[in-house]
């Protein structure tokens, strides 16, 4: 059976990408950004407790860029939210991007034996993400690993290591482009000096190409 929600989401991605290709003037670009934020602005952030102090500035940054971020351990939301409601509203919606805040404790939470409620919650979320990755044929469409504090790529889960990894706040511009479903344009290198070689050809001689 075809998953209608996922099919609609992928069709939506294609339509927005197609429109972005014809965004040739300011009016078109404003319309494009407006549609994009309305449809693709939801972002969920999963993280471990060692980066708690980094989350609110990070969320504030995303909010100021026009996104609608939600985090999995907010004092006023997750404690009063039913886990099934949370699951359906965030992970089950294929149009929502998920930022995975990578840290040493995140690696420990998903790989070790955890007993605290937050660690168990993180491990449960990670299992759901990994299962979706496997069901998608080991293709990652919406999980974005971001390194925080002293984390390194060694702390990234194995199934996410083939995905581009960002570091906060060093890569914030590239991260924004990823959240916008855009790519940074890298112009080809141009040499500082161009060398022009002129070879005179004698009159009457034949030139072979």
C-alpha positions as protocol buffer text, in pm:
chain_id: "A"
residue {
  index: 1
  type: UNK
  ca { x: 0 y: 0 z: 0 }
}
residue {
  index: 2
  type: UNK
  ca { x: 130 y: 344 z: -91 }
}
residue {
  index: 3
  type: UNK
  ca { x: 187 y: 579 z: 201 }
}
residue {
  index: 4
  type: UNK
  ca { x: -23 y: 879 z: 93 }
}
residue {
  index: 5
  type: UNK
  ca { x: 138 y: 1118 z: 343 }
}
residue {
  index: 6
  type: UNK
  ca { x: 489 y: 1037 z: 223 }
}
residue {
  index: 7
  type: UNK
  ca { x: 388 y: 1050 z: -143 }
}
residue {
  index: 8
  type: UNK
  ca { x: 232 y: 1394 z: -93 }
}
residue {
  index: 9
  type: UNK
  ca { x: 539 y: 1515 z: 92 }
}
residue {
  index: 10
  type: UNK
  ca { x: 777 y: 1405 z: -182 }
}
residue {
  index: 11
  type: UNK
  ca { x: 551 y: 1563 z: -446 }
}
residue {
  index: 12
  type: UNK
  ca { x: 551 y: 1884 z: -241 }
}
residue {
  index: 13
  type: UNK
  ca { x: 933 y: 1879 z: -225 }
}
residue {
  index: 14
  type: UNK
  ca { x: 948 y: 1841 z: -604 }
}
residue {
  index: 15
  type: UNK
  ca { x: 701 y: 2124 z: -668 }
}
residue {
  index: 16
  type: UNK
  ca { x: 888 y: 2362 z: -440 }
}
residue {
  index: 17
  type: UNK
  ca { x: 1223 y: 2266 z: -593 }
}
residue {
  index: 18
  type: UNK
  ca { x: 1082 y: 2322 z: -943 }
}
residue {
  index: 19
  type: UNK
  ca { x: 953 y: 2664 z: -845 }
}
residue {
  index: 20
  type: UNK
  ca { x: 1290 y: 2757 z: -697 }
}
residue {
  index: 21
  type: UNK
  ca { x: 1450 y: 2695 z: -1037 }
}
residue {
  index: 22
  type: UNK
  ca { x: 1239 y: 2971 z: -1198 }
}
residue {
  index: 23
  type: UNK
  ca { x: 1284 y: 3217 z: -914 }
}
residue {
  index: 24
  type: UNK
  ca { x: 1423 y: 3492 z: -1138 }
}
residue {
  index: 25
  type: UNK
  ca { x: 1303 y: 3808 z: -968 }
}
residue {
  index: 26
  type: UNK
  ca { x: 1234 y: 3944 z: -622 }
}
residue {
  index: 27
  type: UNK
  ca { x: 858 y: 3886 z: -635 }
}
residue {
  index: 28
  type: UNK
  ca { x: 900 y: 3521 z: -734 }
}
residue {
  index: 29
  type: UNK
  ca { x: 1162 y: 3468 z: -464 }
}
residue {
  index: 30
  type: UNK
  ca { x: 943 y: 3618 z: -190 }
}
residue {
  index: 31
  type: UNK
  ca { x: 654 y: 3396 z: -299 }
}
residue {
  index: 32
  type: UNK
  ca { x: 883 y: 3094 z: -306 }
}
residue {
  index: 33
  type: UNK
  ca { x: 1017 y: 3159 z: 45 }
}
residue {
  index: 34
  type: UNK
  ca { x: 667 y: 3219 z: 181 }
}
residue {
  index: 35
  type: UNK
  ca { x: 536 y: 2891 z: 44 }
}
residue {
  index: 36
  type: UNK
  ca { x: 844 y: 2706 z: 161 }
}
residue {
  index: 37
  type: UNK
  ca { x: 823 y: 2830 z: 519 }
}
residue {
  index: 38
  type: UNK
  ca { x: 452 y: 2753 z: 542 }
}
residue {
  index: 39
  type: UNK
  ca { x: 499 y: 2398 z: 419 }
}
residue {
  index: 40
  type: UNK
  ca { x: 848 y: 2306 z: 534 }
}
residue {
  index: 41
  type: UNK
  ca { x: 913 y: 2521 z: 839 }
}
residue {
  index: 42
  type: UNK
  ca { x: 863 y: 2257 z: 1108 }
}
residue {
  index: 43
  type: UNK
  ca { x: 1185 y: 2130 z: 1263 }
}
residue {
  index: 44
  type: UNK
  ca { x: 1224 y: 1884 z: 1549 }
}
residue {
  index: 45
  type: UNK
  ca { x: 1542 y: 1873 z: 1759 }
}
residue {
  index: 46
  type: UNK
  ca { x: 1651 y: 1570 z: 1958 }
}
residue {
  index: 47
  type: UNK
  ca { x: 1942 y: 1606 z: 2201 }
}
residue {
  index: 48
  type: UNK
  ca { x: 2097 y: 1478 z: 2522 }
}
residue {
  index: 49
  type: UNK
  ca { x: 2128 y: 1662 z: 2851 }
}
residue {
  index: 50
  type: UNK
  ca { x: 2494 y: 1765 z: 2810 }
}
residue {
  index: 51
  type: UNK
  ca { x: 2396 y: 2023 z: 2546 }
}
residue {
  index: 52
  type: UNK
  ca { x: 2087 y: 2157 z: 2725 }
}
residue {
  index: 53
  type: UNK
  ca { x: 2248 y: 2498 z: 2769 }
}
residue {
  index: 54
  type: UNK
  ca { x: 2299 y: 2522 z: 2392 }
}
residue {
  index: 55
  type: UNK
  ca { x: 1942 y: 2445 z: 2295 }
}
residue {
  index: 56
  type: UNK
  ca { x: 1757 y: 2766 z: 2374 }
}
residue {
  index: 57
  type: UNK
  ca { x: 2005 y: 2990 z: 2182 }
}
residue {
  index: 58
  type: UNK
  ca { x: 1989 y: 2740 z: 1896 }
}
residue {
  index: 59
  type: UNK
  ca { x: 1609 y: 2740 z: 1898 }
}
residue {
  index: 60
  type: UNK
  ca { x: 1604 y: 3121 z: 1914 }
}
residue {
  index: 61
  type: UNK
  ca { x: 1832 y: 3135 z: 1611 }
}
residue {
  index: 62
  type: UNK
  ca { x: 1609 y: 2904 z: 1407 }
}
residue {
  index: 63
  type: UNK
  ca { x: 1296 y: 3092 z: 1513 }
}
residue {
  index: 64
  type: UNK
  ca { x: 1444 y: 3423 z: 1399 }
}
residue {
  index: 65
  type: UNK
  ca { x: 1510 y: 3262 z: 1059 }
}
residue {
  index: 66
  type: UNK
  ca { x: 1138 y: 3185 z: 1025 }
}
residue {
  index: 67
  type: UNK
  ca { x: 1137 y: 2817 z: 1124 }
}
residue {
  index: 68
  type: UNK
  ca { x: 911 y: 2653 z: 1383 }
}
residue {
  index: 69
  type: UNK
  ca { x: 1147 y: 2442 z: 1595 }
}
residue {
  index: 70
  type: UNK
  ca { x: 1039 y: 2202 z: 1868 }
}
residue {
  index: 71
  type: UNK
  ca { x: 1268 y: 2024 z: 2112 }
}
residue {
  index: 72
  type: UNK
  ca { x: 1214 y: 1691 z: 2280 }
}
residue {
  index: 73
  type: UNK
  ca { x: 1279 y: 1795 z: 2641 }
}
residue {
  index: 74
  type: UNK
  ca { x: 1123 y: 2137 z: 2682 }
}
residue {
  index: 75
  type: UNK
  ca { x: 998 y: 2191 z: 3036 }
}
residue {
  index: 76
  type: UNK
  ca { x: 653 y: 2310 z: 2927 }
}
residue {
  index: 77
  type: UNK
  ca { x: 586 y: 2068 z: 2644 }
}
residue {
  index: 78
  type: UNK
  ca { x: 735 y: 1721 z: 2658 }
}
residue {
  index: 79
  type: UNK
  ca { x: 641 y: 1656 z: 3020 }
}
residue {
  index: 80
  type: UNK
  ca { x: 275 y: 1719 z: 2946 }
}
residue {
  index: 81
  type: UNK
  ca { x: 273 y: 1567 z: 2596 }
}
residue {
  index: 82
  type: UNK
  ca { x: 155 y: 1215 z: 2531 }
}
residue {
  index: 83
  type: UNK
  ca { x: 434 y: 1020 z: 2361 }
}
residue {
  index: 84
  type: UNK
  ca { x: 201 y: 896 z: 2085 }
}
residue {
  index: 85
  type: UNK
  ca { x: 81 y: 1251 z: 2015 }
}
residue {
  index: 86
  type: UNK
  ca { x: 441 y: 1368 z: 2000 }
}
residue {
  index: 87
  type: UNK
  ca { x: 538 y: 1081 z: 1771 }
}
residue {
  index: 88
  type: UNK
  ca { x: 252 y: 1147 z: 1531 }
}
residue {
  index: 89
  type: UNK
  ca { x: 307 y: 1523 z: 1522 }
}
residue {
  index: 90
  type: UNK
  ca { x: 681 y: 1513 z: 1459 }
}
residue {
  index: 91
  type: UNK
  ca { x: 849 y: 1189 z: 1351 }
}
residue {
  index: 92
  type: UNK
  ca { x: 551 y: 1049 z: 1163 }
}
residue {
  index: 93
  type: UNK
  ca { x: 521 y: 1360 z: 947 }
}
residue {
  index: 94
  type: UNK
  ca { x: 763 y: 1322 z: 654 }
}
residue {
  index: 95
  type: UNK
  ca { x: 761 y: 1696 z: 585 }
}
residue {
  index: 96
  type: UNK
  ca { x: 927 y: 1770 z: 920 }
}
residue {
  index: 97
  type: UNK
  ca { x: 1304 y: 1785 z: 932 }
}
residue {
  index: 98
  type: UNK
  ca { x: 1478 y: 1639 z: 1237 }
}
residue {
  index: 99
  type: UNK
  ca { x: 1801 y: 1785 z: 1373 }
}
residue {
  index: 100
  type: UNK
  ca { x: 2006 y: 1536 z: 1571 }
}
residue {
  index: 101
  type: UNK
  ca { x: 2224 y: 1724 z: 1820 }
}
residue {
  index: 102
  type: UNK
  ca { x: 2540 y: 1514 z: 1839 }
}
residue {
  index: 103
  type: UNK
  ca { x: 2733 y: 1512 z: 2167 }
}
residue {
  index: 104
  type: UNK
  ca { x: 2934 y: 1262 z: 2375 }
}
residue {
  index: 105
  type: UNK
  ca { x: 2633 y: 1187 z: 2595 }
}
residue {
  index: 106
  type: UNK
  ca { x: 2408 y: 1141 z: 2293 }
}
residue {
  index: 107
  type: UNK
  ca { x: 2635 y: 860 z: 2175 }
}
residue {
  index: 108
  type: UNK
  ca { x: 2631 y: 710 z: 2525 }
}
residue {
  index: 109
  type: UNK
  ca { x: 2252 y: 737 z: 2549 }
}
residue {
  index: 110
  type: UNK
  ca { x: 2182 y: 556 z: 2222 }
}
residue {
  index: 111
  type: UNK
  ca { x: 2449 y: 288 z: 2262 }
}
residue {
  index: 112
  type: UNK
  ca { x: 2467 y: 223 z: 2635 }
}
residue {
  index: 113
  type: UNK
  ca { x: 2231 y: 109 z: 2908 }
}
residue {
  index: 114
  type: UNK
  ca { x: 2042 y: 417 z: 3024 }
}
residue {
  index: 115
  type: UNK
  ca { x: 1809 y: 438 z: 3321 }
}
residue {
  index: 116
  type: UNK
  ca { x: 1701 y: 803 z: 3336 }
}
residue {
  index: 117
  type: UNK
  ca { x: 1379 y: 902 z: 3159 }
}
residue {
  index: 118
  type: UNK
  ca { x: 1545 y: 1148 z: 2922 }
}
residue {
  index: 119
  type: UNK
  ca { x: 1808 y: 896 z: 2813 }
}
residue {
  index: 120
  type: UNK
  ca { x: 1540 y: 634 z: 2749 }
}
residue {
  index: 121
  type: UNK
  ca { x: 1339 y: 888 z: 2551 }
}
residue {
  index: 122
  type: UNK
  ca { x: 1644 y: 974 z: 2337 }
}
residue {
  index: 123
  type: UNK
  ca { x: 1710 y: 607 z: 2272 }
}
residue {
  index: 124
  type: UNK
  ca { x: 1348 y: 552 z: 2168 }
}
residue {
  index: 125
  type: UNK
  ca { x: 1359 y: 846 z: 1925 }
}
residue {
  index: 126
  type: UNK
  ca { x: 1687 y: 722 z: 1779 }
}
residue {
  index: 127
  type: UNK
  ca { x: 1536 y: 376 z: 1720 }
}
residue {
  index: 128
  type: UNK
  ca { x: 1241 y: 531 z: 1536 }
}
residue {
  index: 129
  type: UNK
  ca { x: 1471 y: 738 z: 1314 }
}
residue {
  index: 130
  type: UNK
  ca { x: 1694 y: 441 z: 1236 }
}
residue {
  index: 131
  type: UNK
  ca { x: 1393 y: 226 z: 1148 }
}
residue {
  index: 132
  type: UNK
  ca { x: 1268 y: 491 z: 904 }
}
residue {
  index: 133
  type: UNK
  ca { x: 1617 y: 510 z: 751 }
}
residue {
  index: 134
  type: UNK
  ca { x: 1615 y: 133 z: 695 }
}
residue {
  index: 135
  type: UNK
  ca { x: 1260 y: 139 z: 554 }
}
residue {
  index: 136
  type: UNK
  ca { x: 1369 y: 409 z: 307 }
}
residue {
  index: 137
  type: UNK
  ca { x: 1634 y: 176 z: 166 }
}
residue {
  index: 138
  type: UNK
  ca { x: 1916 y: 329 z: 374 }
}
residue {
  index: 139
  type: UNK
  ca { x: 1848 y: 673 z: 225 }
}
residue {
  index: 140
  type: UNK
  ca { x: 1837 y: 976 z: 451 }
}
residue {
  index: 141
  type: UNK
  ca { x: 1588 y: 1245 z: 347 }
}
residue {
  index: 142
  type: UNK
  ca { x: 1534 y: 1447 z: 665 }
}
residue {
  index: 143
  type: UNK
  ca { x: 1767 y: 1362 z: 955 }
}
residue {
  index: 144
  type: UNK
  ca { x: 2040 y: 1625 z: 997 }
}
residue {
  index: 145
  type: UNK
  ca { x: 2333 y: 1559 z: 1234 }
}
residue {
  index: 146
  type: UNK
  ca { x: 2477 y: 1870 z: 1399 }
}
residue {
  index: 147
  type: UNK
  ca { x: 2785 y: 1863 z: 1623 }
}
residue {
  index: 148
  type: UNK
  ca { x: 2765 y: 2060 z: 1947 }
}
residue {
  index: 149
  type: UNK
  ca { x: 3036 y: 2158 z: 2196 }
}
residue {
  index: 150
  type: UNK
  ca { x: 3332 y: 1918 z: 2184 }
}
residue {
  index: 151
  type: UNK
  ca { x: 3158 y: 1649 z: 1980 }
}
residue {
  index: 152
  type: UNK
  ca { x: 3335 y: 1496 z: 1681 }
}
residue {
  index: 153
  type: UNK
  ca { x: 3226 y: 1279 z: 1391 }
}
residue {
  index: 154
  type: UNK
  ca { x: 3317 y: 978 z: 1604 }
}
residue {
  index: 155
  type: UNK
  ca { x: 3005 y: 1054 z: 1811 }
}
residue {
  index: 156
  type: UNK
  ca { x: 2776 y: 1039 z: 1504 }
}
residue {
  index: 157
  type: UNK
  ca { x: 2566 y: 720 z: 1481 }
}
residue {
  index: 158
  type: UNK
  ca { x: 2702 y: 481 z: 1221 }
}
residue {
  index: 159
  type: UNK
  ca { x: 2394 y: 498 z: 997 }
}
residue {
  index: 160
  type: UNK
  ca { x: 2426 y: 880 z: 978 }
}
residue {
  index: 161
  type: UNK
  ca { x: 2797 y: 896 z: 895 }
}
residue {
  index: 162
  type: UNK
  ca { x: 2736 y: 906 z: 520 }
}
residue {
  index: 163
  type: UNK
  ca { x: 2525 y: 1218 z: 571 }
}
residue {
  index: 164
  type: UNK
  ca { x: 2681 y: 1564 z: 566 }
}
residue {
  index: 165
  type: UNK
  ca { x: 2758 y: 1660 z: 927 }
}
residue {
  index: 166
  type: UNK
  ca { x: 2736 y: 2023 z: 1041 }
}
residue {
  index: 167
  type: UNK
  ca { x: 2897 y: 2194 z: 1340 }
}
residue {
  index: 168
  type: UNK
  ca { x: 2718 y: 2459 z: 1541 }
}
residue {
  index: 169
  type: UNK
  ca { x: 2773 y: 2753 z: 1521 }
}
residue {
  index: 170
  type: UNK
  ca { x: 3059 y: 2731 z: 1269 }
}
residue {
  index: 171
  type: UNK
  ca { x: 2843 y: 2590 z: 987 }
}
residue {
  index: 172
  type: UNK
  ca { x: 2524 y: 2784 z: 1060 }
}
residue {
  index: 173
  type: UNK
  ca { x: 2499 y: 2931 z: 708 }
}
residue {
  index: 174
  type: UNK
  ca { x: 2534 y: 2591 z: 542 }
}
residue {
  index: 175
  type: UNK
  ca { x: 2290 y: 2446 z: 795 }
}
residue {
  index: 176
  type: UNK
  ca { x: 2034 y: 2710 z: 701 }
}
residue {
  index: 177
  type: UNK
  ca { x: 2074 y: 2621 z: 334 }
}
residue {
  index: 178
  type: UNK
  ca { x: 2013 y: 2257 z: 420 }
}
residue {
  index: 179
  type: UNK
  ca { x: 1700 y: 2346 z: 615 }
}
residue {
  index: 180
  type: UNK
  ca { x: 1584 y: 2552 z: 317 }
}
residue {
  index: 181
  type: UNK
  ca { x: 1643 y: 2253 z: 84 }
}
residue {
  index: 182
  type: UNK
  ca { x: 1901 y: 2459 z: -101 }
}
residue {
  index: 183
  type: UNK
  ca { x: 2269 y: 2406 z: -182 }
}
residue {
  index: 184
  type: UNK
  ca { x: 2556 y: 2649 z: -156 }
}
residue {
  index: 185
  type: UNK
  ca { x: 2685 y: 2751 z: -496 }
}
residue {
  index: 186
  type: UNK
  ca { x: 3059 y: 2704 z: -513 }
}
residue {
  index: 187
  type: UNK
  ca { x: 3204 y: 2889 z: -814 }
}
residue {
  index: 188
  type: UNK
  ca { x: 3479 y: 2708 z: -1002 }
}
residue {
  index: 189
  type: UNK
  ca { x: 3831 y: 2827 z: -925 }
}
residue {
  index: 190
  type: UNK
  ca { x: 3965 y: 3093 z: -1160 }
}
residue {
  index: 191
  type: UNK
  ca { x: 4342 y: 3145 z: -1192 }
}
residue {
  index: 192
  type: UNK
  ca { x: 4472 y: 3484 z: -1086 }
}
residue {
  index: 193
  type: UNK
  ca { x: 4635 y: 3542 z: -1424 }
}
residue {
  index: 194
  type: UNK
  ca { x: 4531 y: 3411 z: -1761 }
}
residue {
  index: 195
  type: UNK
  ca { x: 4805 y: 3324 z: -2006 }
}
residue {
  index: 196
  type: UNK
  ca { x: 4741 y: 3392 z: -2373 }
}
residue {
  index: 197
  type: UNK
  ca { x: 4974 y: 3220 z: -2618 }
}
residue {
  index: 198
  type: UNK
  ca { x: 4982 y: 3348 z: -2978 }
}
residue {
  index: 199
  type: UNK
  ca { x: 5153 y: 3135 z: -3236 }
}
residue {
  index: 200
  type: UNK
  ca { x: 5213 y: 3306 z: -3570 }
}
residue {
  index: 201
  type: UNK
  ca { x: 5131 y: 3107 z: -3881 }
}
residue {
  index: 202
  type: UNK
  ca { x: 5333 y: 3168 z: -4198 }
}
residue {
  index: 203
  type: UNK
  ca { x: 5135 y: 3274 z: -4502 }
}
residue {
  index: 204
  type: UNK
  ca { x: 5066 y: 2995 z: -4744 }
}
residue {
  index: 205
  type: UNK
  ca { x: 5121 y: 2721 z: -4489 }
}
residue {
  index: 206
  type: UNK
  ca { x: 4842 y: 2476 z: -4421 }
}
residue {
  index: 207
  type: UNK
  ca { x: 4692 y: 2459 z: -4077 }
}
residue {
  index: 208
  type: UNK
  ca { x: 4567 y: 2128 z: -3956 }
}
residue {
  index: 209
  type: UNK
  ca { x: 4317 y: 2109 z: -3672 }
}
